[in-house]
XYZ file of C-alpha atoms in Angstrom:
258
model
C -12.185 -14.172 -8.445
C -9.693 -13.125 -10.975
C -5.868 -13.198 -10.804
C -5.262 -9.751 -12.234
C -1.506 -9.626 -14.194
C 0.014 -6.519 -11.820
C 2.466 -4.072 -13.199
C 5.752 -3.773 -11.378
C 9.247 -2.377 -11.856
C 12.091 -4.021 -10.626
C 15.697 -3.270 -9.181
C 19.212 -4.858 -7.843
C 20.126 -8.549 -7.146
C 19.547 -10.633 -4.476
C 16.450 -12.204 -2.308
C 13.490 -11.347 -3.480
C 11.766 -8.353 -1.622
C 7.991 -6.929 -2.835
C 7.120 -3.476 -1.638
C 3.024 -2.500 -2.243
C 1.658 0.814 -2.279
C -1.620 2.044 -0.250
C -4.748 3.242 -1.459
C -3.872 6.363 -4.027
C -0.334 4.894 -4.242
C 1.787 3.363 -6.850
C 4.619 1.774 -7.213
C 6.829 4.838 -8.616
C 5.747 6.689 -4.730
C 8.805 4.083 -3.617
C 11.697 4.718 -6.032
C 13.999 6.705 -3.197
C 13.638 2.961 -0.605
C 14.069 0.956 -3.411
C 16.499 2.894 -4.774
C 18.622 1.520 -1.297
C 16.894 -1.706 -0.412
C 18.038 -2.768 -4.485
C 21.679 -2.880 -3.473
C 21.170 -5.466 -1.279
C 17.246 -7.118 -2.322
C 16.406 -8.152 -5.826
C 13.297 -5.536 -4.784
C 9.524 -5.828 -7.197
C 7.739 -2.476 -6.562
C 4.004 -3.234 -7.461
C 1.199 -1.524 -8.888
C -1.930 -3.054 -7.709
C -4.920 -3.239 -8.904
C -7.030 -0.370 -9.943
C -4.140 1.791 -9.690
C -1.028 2.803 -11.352
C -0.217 0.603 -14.488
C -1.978 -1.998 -13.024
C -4.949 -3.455 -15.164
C -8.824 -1.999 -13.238
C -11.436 -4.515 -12.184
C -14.821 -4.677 -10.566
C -13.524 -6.687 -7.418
C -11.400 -4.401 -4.675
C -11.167 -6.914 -1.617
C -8.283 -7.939 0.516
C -8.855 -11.437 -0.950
C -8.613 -10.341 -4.816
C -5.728 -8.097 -3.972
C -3.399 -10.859 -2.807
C -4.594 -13.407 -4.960
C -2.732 -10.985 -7.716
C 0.150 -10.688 -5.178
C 0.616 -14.584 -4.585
C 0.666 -14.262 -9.014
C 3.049 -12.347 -9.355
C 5.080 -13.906 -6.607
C 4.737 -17.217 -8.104
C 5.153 -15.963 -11.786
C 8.296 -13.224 -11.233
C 10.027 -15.575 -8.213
C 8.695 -18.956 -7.963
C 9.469 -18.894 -4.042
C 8.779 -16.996 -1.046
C 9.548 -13.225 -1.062
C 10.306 -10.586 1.920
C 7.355 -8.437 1.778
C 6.658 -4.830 2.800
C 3.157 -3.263 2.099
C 1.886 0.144 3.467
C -1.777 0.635 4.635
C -4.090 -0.595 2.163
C -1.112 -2.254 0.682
C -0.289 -3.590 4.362
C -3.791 -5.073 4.703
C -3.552 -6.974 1.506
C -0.050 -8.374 2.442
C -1.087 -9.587 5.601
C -4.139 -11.331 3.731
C -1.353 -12.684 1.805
C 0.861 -14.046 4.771
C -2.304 -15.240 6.455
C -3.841 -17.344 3.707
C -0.430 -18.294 1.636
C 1.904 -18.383 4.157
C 4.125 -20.339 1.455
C 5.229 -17.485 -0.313
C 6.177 -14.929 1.869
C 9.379 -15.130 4.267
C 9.234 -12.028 6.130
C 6.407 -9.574 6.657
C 6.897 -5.139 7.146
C 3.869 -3.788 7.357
C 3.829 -0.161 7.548
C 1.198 1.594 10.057
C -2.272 -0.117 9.730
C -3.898 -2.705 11.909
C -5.345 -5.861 10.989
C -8.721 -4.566 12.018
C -11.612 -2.203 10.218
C -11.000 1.675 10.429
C -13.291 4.642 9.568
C -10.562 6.369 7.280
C -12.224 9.403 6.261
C -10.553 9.022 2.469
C -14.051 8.773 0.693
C -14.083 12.908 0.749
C -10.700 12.694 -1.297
C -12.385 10.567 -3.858
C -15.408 12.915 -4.088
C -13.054 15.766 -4.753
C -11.007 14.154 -7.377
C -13.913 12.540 -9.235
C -15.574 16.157 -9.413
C -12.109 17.943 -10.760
C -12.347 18.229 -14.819
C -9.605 17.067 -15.626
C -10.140 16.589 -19.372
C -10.091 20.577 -19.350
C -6.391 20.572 -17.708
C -3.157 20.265 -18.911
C -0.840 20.033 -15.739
C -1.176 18.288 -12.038
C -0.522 22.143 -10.981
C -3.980 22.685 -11.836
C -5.657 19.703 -10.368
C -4.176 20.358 -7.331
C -4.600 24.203 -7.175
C -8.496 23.400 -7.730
C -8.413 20.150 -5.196
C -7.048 23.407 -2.233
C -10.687 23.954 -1.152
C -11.421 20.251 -0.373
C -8.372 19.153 0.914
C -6.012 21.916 2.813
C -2.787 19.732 2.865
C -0.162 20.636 0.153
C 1.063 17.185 0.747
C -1.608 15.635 0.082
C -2.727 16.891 -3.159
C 0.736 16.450 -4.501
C 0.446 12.446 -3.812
C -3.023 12.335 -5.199
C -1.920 14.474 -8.405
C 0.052 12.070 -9.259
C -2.552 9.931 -10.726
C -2.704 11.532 -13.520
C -1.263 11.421 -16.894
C -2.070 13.341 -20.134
C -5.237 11.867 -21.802
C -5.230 10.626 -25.634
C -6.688 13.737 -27.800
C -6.160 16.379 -25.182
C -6.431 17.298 -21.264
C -5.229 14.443 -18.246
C -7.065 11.508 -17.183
C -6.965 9.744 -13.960
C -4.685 6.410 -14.134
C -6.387 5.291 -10.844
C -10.121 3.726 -10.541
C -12.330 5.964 -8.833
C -15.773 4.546 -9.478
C -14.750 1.106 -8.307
C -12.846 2.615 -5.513
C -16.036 4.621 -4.407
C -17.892 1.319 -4.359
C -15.309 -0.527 -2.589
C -14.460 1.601 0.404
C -16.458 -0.626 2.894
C -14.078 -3.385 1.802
C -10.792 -1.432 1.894
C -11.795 0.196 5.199
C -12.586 -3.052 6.852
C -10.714 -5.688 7.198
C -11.515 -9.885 6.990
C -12.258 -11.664 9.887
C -9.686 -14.247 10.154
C -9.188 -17.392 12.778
C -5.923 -18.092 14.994
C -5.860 -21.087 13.083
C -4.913 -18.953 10.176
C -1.898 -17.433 12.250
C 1.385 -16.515 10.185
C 3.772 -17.863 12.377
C 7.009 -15.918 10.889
C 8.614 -13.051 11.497
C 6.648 -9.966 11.215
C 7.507 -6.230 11.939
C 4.944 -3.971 12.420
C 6.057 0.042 11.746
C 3.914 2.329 12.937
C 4.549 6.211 12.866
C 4.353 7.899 16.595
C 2.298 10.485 15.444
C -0.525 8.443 13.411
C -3.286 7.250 14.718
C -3.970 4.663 12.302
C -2.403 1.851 14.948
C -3.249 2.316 18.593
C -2.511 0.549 21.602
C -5.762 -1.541 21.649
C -5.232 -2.789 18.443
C -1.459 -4.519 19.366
C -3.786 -7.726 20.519
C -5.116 -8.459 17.518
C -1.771 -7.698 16.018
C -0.165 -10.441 18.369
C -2.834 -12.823 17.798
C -2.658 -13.120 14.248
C 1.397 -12.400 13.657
C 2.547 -14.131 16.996
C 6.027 -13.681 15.601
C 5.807 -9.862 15.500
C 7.477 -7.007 16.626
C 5.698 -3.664 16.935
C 7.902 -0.426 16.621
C 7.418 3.369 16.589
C 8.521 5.493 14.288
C 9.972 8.710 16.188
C 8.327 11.859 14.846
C 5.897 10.469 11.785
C 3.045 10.190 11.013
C 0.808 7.774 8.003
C 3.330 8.229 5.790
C 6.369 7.312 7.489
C 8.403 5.841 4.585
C 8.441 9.181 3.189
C 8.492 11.430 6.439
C 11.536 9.449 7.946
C 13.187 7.921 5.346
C 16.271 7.009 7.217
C 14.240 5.854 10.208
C 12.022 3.904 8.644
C 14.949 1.825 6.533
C 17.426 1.755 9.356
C 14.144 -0.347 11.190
C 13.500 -2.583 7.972
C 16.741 -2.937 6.698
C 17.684 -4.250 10.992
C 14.926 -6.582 10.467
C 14.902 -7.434 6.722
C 18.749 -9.350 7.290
C-alpha cells in the first residue's frame, strides 16, 4: 500500500485540527468552517486521494486513505491532531482513530456510520463520466447537461466543481472517476473491525435530522467501536449539514472541539 503525499491548505494558529472532505469533495468545499475554526485551530483542510489536488492512485480503501492521513499528520504535525471528516471522509478518519489511535486526539465525524451503506452515488459517476467535457468551456454547461440525470441544483453545483480548464482547450475532471467506479464496493462498505480495536477517546458523532445516512440501529455499532462518543442531531439538515447549518453544526464542534 502506498502513502500517497495529500494536498492541503492550511489556516490560523493553534492545536492542530484536520478537516477531510467526502466522496466528490475537496478541501476548498470547507473554506467558510475553516475560515472560523482557524481563529482558534491551526486547521489542515485535505484533499484526499483521487480528488482535488491530491495525487490519483489505483487503491481507494479505507485502509489506503488513512495511511495518507496518518502521513500527513506525522509529516505537517508530528503529534496527534483534532480530526473532523465528513462521510467518505468520516469513514476514513475513523479507520484512522481505530488503527492509529496515536495521532488523533479528538474525533467529529459528520453523518455516516461505521457500517456498509447502499449509497446510490454510482449513477452520479455514470453521468459525469458520460458529460464531454473537453467540448465545454464553463461548469454552467456541465451542469446544465448533468439536469436530466440528476434533478438537484445543489447537487450539480458540488459535483461541477471538479472541474478545471484542460491544457489546449475545454475542462477536465480534477477528480478520478475510473478508479472511483471500480472502488465503490470499498467506499460503500466499510472494514470489519474488532472491539479490541476500540478508540477509546472522545468522539462526536453529527448527524443531520433529516438524513438517513445514520439511523437508530446503527448507534450500537457506533458505541461499540467509539465507546467515548456522543451522538447528536443536527436540527433541520440533511447529508450535508456543514453546509446546510453552518452555525449549528460549528456551535456543536466548536462545544466539543475545546
Amino acid at each position: 500500500m502506498s502513502i500517497l503525499d495529500l494536498s492541503f491548505s492550511e489556516a490560523g494558529e493553534g492545536p492542530p485540527l484536520v478537516i477531510l472532505h467526502g466522496l466528490f469533495g475537496n478541501k476548498r468545499n470547507w473554506g467558510a468552517i475553516s475560515k472560523v475554526l482557524s481563529k482558534t485551530y491551526r486547521v489542515l483542510s485535505v484533499d484526499l486521494r483521487n480528488h482535488g489536488e491530491s495525487p490519483w492512485d489505483e487503491e481507494m480503501t479505507y485502509p489506503a486513505m488513512a495511511g495518507d492521513i496518518a502521513g500527513l499528520i506525522e509529516k505537517q504535525i508530528g503529534g496527534p491532531a483534532r480530526v473532523i471528516g465528513h462521510s467518505m471522509g468520516g469513514k476514513a478518519s475513523m479507520i484512522l482513530a481505530l488503527e492509529q489511535p496515536d495521532l488523533v486526539e479528538k474525533l467529529v465525524v459528520a453523518d455516516i456510520p461505521p457500517a456498509p451503506r447502499d449509497s446510490g452515488l454510482m449513477a452520479y459517476v455514470t453521468a459525469m463520466q458520460e458529460l464531454d467535457v473537453a467540448g465545454m468551456t464553463r461548469r454552467s454547461e456541465a451542469e446544465e447537461a448533468l439536469a436530466p440525470a440528476i434533478p438537484e441544483r445543489m447537487i450539480r453545483t458540488f459535483l461541477a466543481q471538479n472541474l478545471a480548464p484542460a491544457e489546449g482547450g475545454g475542462l477536465t475532471w480534477k477528480i478520478n472517476l475510473d478508479v472511483i467506479e471500480k472502488a465503490m464496493p470499498n467506499i460503500e462498505g466499510f472494514p470489519d473491525i474488532d472491539s479490541d480495536h476500540a478508540f477509546e477517546k472522545p468522539s462526536l458523532h453529527l448527524t443531520g435530522a433529516n438524513s438517513t445516512h445514520v439511523l437508530p440501529r446503527h448507534h450500537a455499532e457506533i458505541e461499540r467501536l467509539f465507546p467515548n462518543s456522543e451522538i447528536e442531531a443536527i436540527p433541520d439538515a440533511g447529508h450535508w449539514l456543514h453546509a446546510e447549518q453552518p452555525a449549528l453544526f460549528l456551535e456543536a464542534v466548536e462545544s466539543f472541539l475545546s
